[in-house]
Amino acid sequence: MHCTPSTEPRPLSPSPAPATAAPDALTGVRDFQRHTAPLLRPELARLAREGQSPSQLFITCADSRMVPNVITNSGPGELFTVRNIGNLVPPTADDSVFAAVEYAVDVLEVQHITVCGHSGCGAMQSLLHGAHRRDGRAGTPLTRWLRHGQDSLQRVRHSPARFHGRSPSTDPLERLCLTNVVQQLDNLRAHPSVARKTELGAIRLTGLYFELTTAQTYVWSPGGRAFLPVRPRVDSAA
């Protein structure tokens, strides 16, 4: 079930605030309770009774401009979503992402796993600037996390991903953002549960790239070794 966000003005905060202050989360929650909750309530009640059975695991960036349910036109119960800085899938020794992968594959038995990157990714920009090498061996939580992107940095030097019909981009950030999606798909294939289900044909892996400036989504074509634009679906005539 899908619903259209309200276009009515947000209600004023009960406490005085500067005119330029950004609305906090509670403001949005109030709008949700008024406009959206009544539309979602029957579907959420059904999901509460029956439990979730999403068909896909969707791994994407924590970037606030990325909204998985909007991009995929999906509703409650349809996506099991993992978000982190840089849409990274670390080696299997790291529990942070693979706990969710294991649950999605072995418990929820999803049929699809998608890795979705995007243009202008701050994590990829940080990698290009060498942030993962700062703060010594111990590092900080952020620099240690970014080290999981080093394989993407190495890959982009010898095998950069590209858009179909175009030469590899001259923009280092765009090249890395694209290539990072392909690298994370390879990291997923190294997970025992994913490898087993893929070999059986029970799971399909998909790489997506969302271009923010145009709101255009591209899909990775392993055969063509390039990202192809996703075309709008044409509804058949009644």
Short mmCIF file of C-alpha atoms in Angstrom, two decimals:
data_model
loop_
_atom_site.label_atom_id
_atom_site.label_comp_id
_atom_site.label_asym_id
_atom_site.label_seq_id
_atom_site.Cartn_x
_atom_site.Cartn_y
_atom_site.Cartn_z
CA MET A 1 0.00 0.00 0.00
CA HIS A 2 1.40 3.38 -0.98
CA CYS A 3 0.36 6.83 0.10
CA THR A 4 1.19 10.30 -1.12
CA PRO A 5 2.89 12.62 1.38
CA SER A 6 0.78 15.58 2.39
CA THR A 7 1.54 18.90 0.76
CA GLU A 8 -0.19 20.90 3.50
CA PRO A 9 2.01 23.28 5.53
CA ARG A 10 3.57 21.80 8.64
CA PRO A 11 1.88 22.92 11.89
CA LEU A 12 3.74 25.49 13.95
CA SER A 13 5.88 24.27 16.81
CA PRO A 14 4.19 24.73 20.21
CA SER A 15 7.32 26.51 21.47
CA PRO A 16 8.74 29.68 19.92
CA ALA A 17 11.57 29.07 17.49
CA PRO A 18 13.59 31.19 15.07
CA ALA A 19 11.96 31.58 11.67
CA THR A 20 14.95 29.88 10.06
CA ALA A 21 14.99 26.85 12.38
CA ALA A 22 14.58 23.51 10.63
CA PRO A 23 11.59 21.40 11.73
CA ASP A 24 12.57 18.60 14.08
CA ALA A 25 11.55 14.95 13.81
CA LEU A 26 8.57 15.43 16.09
CA THR A 27 7.08 17.95 13.67
CA GLY A 28 7.13 15.35 10.93
CA VAL A 29 5.70 12.72 13.27
CA ARG A 30 2.75 14.99 14.03
CA ASP A 31 2.09 15.36 10.31
CA PHE A 32 2.37 11.59 9.89
CA GLN A 33 -0.13 10.93 12.68
CA ARG A 34 -2.59 13.34 11.13
CA HIS A 35 -2.31 12.57 7.42
CA THR A 36 -0.51 9.30 6.77
CA ALA A 37 -1.13 6.99 9.73
CA PRO A 38 -4.86 6.62 8.92
CA LEU A 39 -3.97 5.45 5.40
CA LEU A 40 -1.29 3.00 6.54
CA ARG A 41 -3.05 1.65 9.62
CA PRO A 42 -4.91 -1.25 7.92
CA GLU A 43 -1.79 -2.48 6.12
CA LEU A 44 0.42 -2.13 9.19
CA ALA A 45 -2.17 -3.97 11.28
CA ARG A 46 -2.08 -6.83 8.77
CA LEU A 47 1.72 -6.93 8.87
CA ALA A 48 1.64 -6.90 12.67
CA ARG A 49 -0.63 -9.96 12.63
CA GLU A 50 1.10 -11.90 9.87
CA GLY A 51 4.72 -10.80 10.29
CA GLN A 52 7.07 -9.44 7.66
CA SER A 53 7.99 -11.33 4.51
CA PRO A 54 9.95 -8.87 2.35
CA SER A 55 11.11 -10.11 -1.02
CA GLN A 56 14.35 -8.16 -1.02
CA LEU A 57 17.22 -6.87 1.04
CA PHE A 58 18.09 -3.31 0.03
CA ILE A 59 21.53 -2.01 1.00
CA THR A 60 22.08 1.69 0.45
CA CYS A 61 23.79 4.79 1.81
CA ALA A 62 22.76 6.67 4.93
CA ASP A 63 22.77 9.90 2.89
CA SER A 64 19.63 11.89 3.71
CA ARG A 65 18.92 12.43 0.02
CA MET A 66 18.45 8.70 -0.55
CA VAL A 67 14.92 7.47 0.17
CA PRO A 68 14.72 3.74 -0.69
CA ASN A 69 10.95 3.39 -0.51
CA VAL A 70 10.49 6.36 -2.82
CA ILE A 71 13.07 5.20 -5.36
CA THR A 72 11.59 1.69 -5.46
CA ASN A 73 7.96 2.77 -5.10
CA SER A 74 7.56 0.30 -2.25
CA GLY A 75 5.52 0.29 0.94
CA PRO A 76 5.68 -1.20 4.43
CA GLY A 77 6.83 -4.80 4.57
CA GLU A 78 8.39 -4.85 1.09
CA LEU A 79 12.03 -3.88 1.74
CA PHE A 80 14.38 -5.15 4.44
CA THR A 81 16.72 -2.17 4.46
CA VAL A 82 20.32 -1.70 5.59
CA ARG A 83 21.80 1.78 5.47
CA ASN A 84 25.33 2.85 6.25
CA ILE A 85 27.89 5.43 5.19
CA GLY A 86 28.91 4.58 1.63
CA ASN A 87 26.58 1.56 1.14
CA LEU A 88 29.53 -0.65 2.07
CA VAL A 89 29.43 -4.42 2.53
CA PRO A 90 32.48 -5.23 4.67
CA PRO A 91 34.23 -8.60 4.73
CA THR A 92 32.35 -11.42 6.45
CA ALA A 93 34.45 -10.97 9.59
CA ASP A 94 32.60 -7.69 10.24
CA ASP A 95 29.25 -8.32 11.92
CA SER A 96 27.64 -4.92 11.35
CA VAL A 97 26.22 -5.60 7.89
CA PHE A 98 26.45 -9.36 7.60
CA ALA A 99 24.24 -9.94 10.63
CA ALA A 100 21.48 -8.29 8.59
CA VAL A 101 22.49 -10.20 5.45
CA GLU A 102 22.37 -13.51 7.32
CA TYR A 103 18.97 -12.69 8.80
CA ALA A 104 17.56 -11.59 5.45
CA VAL A 105 18.88 -14.62 3.58
CA ASP A 106 18.48 -17.44 6.11
CA VAL A 107 15.47 -16.29 8.14
CA LEU A 108 13.42 -14.03 5.89
CA GLU A 109 14.51 -15.93 2.77
CA VAL A 110 14.58 -12.89 0.51
CA GLN A 111 14.85 -13.54 -3.22
CA HIS A 112 16.69 -10.36 -4.17
CA ILE A 113 19.58 -8.37 -2.72
CA THR A 114 20.18 -4.88 -4.07
CA VAL A 115 23.15 -2.60 -3.47
CA CYS A 116 22.25 0.99 -4.36
CA GLY A 117 24.88 3.70 -4.57
CA HIS A 118 24.42 7.31 -5.56
CA SER A 119 26.14 10.31 -7.07
CA GLY A 120 28.02 12.76 -4.90
CA CYS A 121 28.58 10.25 -2.09
CA GLY A 122 30.40 11.89 0.82
CA ALA A 123 31.96 8.59 1.90
CA MET A 124 33.51 8.09 -1.53
CA GLN A 125 34.73 11.69 -1.53
CA SER A 126 36.38 11.06 1.84
CA LEU A 127 38.10 7.96 0.46
CA LEU A 128 39.47 9.96 -2.45
CA HIS A 129 40.86 12.47 0.05
CA GLY A 130 42.53 9.70 2.05
CA ALA A 131 40.36 9.98 5.17
CA HIS A 132 40.73 6.24 5.79
CA ARG A 133 44.47 6.72 6.35
CA ARG A 134 44.13 9.41 9.00
CA ASP A 135 44.34 9.08 12.78
CA GLY A 136 46.90 6.29 12.78
CA ARG A 137 46.32 2.57 12.95
CA ALA A 138 43.66 2.83 15.66
CA GLY A 139 41.68 5.44 13.76
CA THR A 140 38.24 6.72 14.68
CA PRO A 141 34.94 4.91 14.12
CA LEU A 142 34.53 6.81 10.85
CA THR A 143 38.04 6.28 9.49
CA ARG A 144 37.97 2.60 10.45
CA TRP A 145 34.65 2.20 8.65
CA LEU A 146 35.93 3.93 5.52
CA ARG A 147 38.77 1.42 5.31
CA HIS A 148 36.16 -1.07 4.11
CA GLY A 149 36.11 0.99 0.91
CA GLN A 150 39.77 0.43 0.06
CA ASP A 151 38.94 -2.43 -2.32
CA SER A 152 36.77 -0.02 -4.29
CA LEU A 153 39.68 2.43 -4.48
CA GLN A 154 41.94 -0.29 -5.84
CA ARG A 155 39.33 -1.52 -8.30
CA VAL A 156 38.62 1.91 -9.76
CA ARG A 157 42.30 2.25 -10.73
CA HIS A 158 42.31 -0.79 -13.02
CA SER A 159 38.65 -1.55 -13.75
CA PRO A 160 36.38 1.49 -13.34
CA ALA A 161 32.66 1.00 -13.85
CA ARG A 162 30.96 3.24 -16.41
CA PHE A 163 27.64 4.16 -17.92
CA HIS A 164 26.56 2.22 -21.01
CA GLY A 165 27.55 3.93 -24.25
CA ARG A 166 30.00 6.27 -22.56
CA SER A 167 33.71 6.21 -21.90
CA PRO A 168 34.71 5.99 -18.23
CA SER A 169 33.91 9.26 -16.52
CA THR A 170 36.63 11.86 -16.14
CA ASP A 171 35.17 12.71 -12.73
CA PRO A 172 37.09 10.68 -10.10
CA LEU A 173 34.17 10.82 -7.66
CA GLU A 174 31.64 9.55 -10.18
CA ARG A 175 33.98 6.72 -11.22
CA LEU A 176 34.42 5.66 -7.60
CA CYS A 177 30.71 5.90 -6.73
CA LEU A 178 29.87 3.63 -9.68
CA THR A 179 32.72 1.19 -9.09
CA ASN A 180 31.93 0.94 -5.39
CA VAL A 181 28.52 -0.60 -6.18
CA VAL A 182 30.16 -3.34 -8.26
CA GLN A 183 32.74 -4.05 -5.56
CA GLN A 184 30.08 -4.41 -2.87
CA LEU A 185 28.23 -6.94 -5.03
CA ASP A 186 31.44 -8.98 -5.14
CA ASN A 187 31.75 -8.69 -1.36
CA LEU A 188 28.21 -10.02 -1.00
CA ARG A 189 28.99 -13.03 -3.16
CA ALA A 190 31.74 -13.97 -0.70
CA HIS A 191 29.20 -14.46 2.10
CA PRO A 192 28.56 -18.22 2.54
CA SER A 193 24.77 -17.91 2.73
CA VAL A 194 24.61 -15.62 -0.29
CA ALA A 195 27.02 -17.80 -2.28
CA ARG A 196 24.97 -20.91 -1.52
CA LYS A 197 21.64 -19.34 -2.42
CA THR A 198 23.06 -17.73 -5.55
CA GLU A 199 24.44 -21.05 -6.76
CA LEU A 200 20.99 -22.60 -6.25
CA GLY A 201 19.36 -19.75 -8.17
CA ALA A 202 17.37 -18.75 -5.08
CA ILE A 203 18.77 -15.23 -4.86
CA ARG A 204 19.46 -12.57 -7.47
CA LEU A 205 21.93 -9.75 -6.84
CA THR A 206 21.32 -6.32 -8.37
CA GLY A 207 23.44 -3.18 -8.44
CA LEU A 208 21.73 0.20 -8.72
CA TYR A 209 23.08 3.72 -8.99
CA PHE A 210 20.93 6.77 -8.33
CA GLU A 211 21.92 10.05 -9.97
CA LEU A 212 20.65 12.78 -7.68
CA THR A 213 20.74 15.66 -10.15
CA THR A 214 18.39 13.91 -12.59
CA ALA A 215 16.53 11.47 -10.29
CA GLN A 216 17.59 8.76 -12.76
CA THR A 217 18.32 5.22 -11.61
CA TYR A 218 20.81 2.98 -13.42
CA VAL A 219 21.16 -0.79 -13.15
CA TRP A 220 24.43 -2.70 -13.40
CA SER A 221 24.63 -5.08 -16.35
CA PRO A 222 27.33 -7.71 -15.64
CA GLY A 223 27.23 -8.87 -19.26
CA GLY A 224 27.65 -5.38 -20.65
CA ARG A 225 30.01 -4.36 -17.84
CA ALA A 226 28.18 -1.05 -17.57
CA PHE A 227 25.27 0.74 -15.89
CA LEU A 228 22.12 1.00 -17.99
CA PRO A 229 19.36 3.57 -17.40
CA VAL A 230 16.18 2.13 -15.90
CA ARG A 231 13.34 3.11 -18.22
CA PRO A 232 9.85 4.00 -16.95
CA ARG A 233 7.43 1.11 -17.04
CA VAL A 234 4.79 1.49 -19.74
CA ASP A 235 1.39 0.29 -18.57
CA SER A 236 -0.45 -1.82 -21.11
CA ALA A 237 -3.60 -0.32 -22.56
CA ALA A 238 -6.81 -1.36 -20.84
#
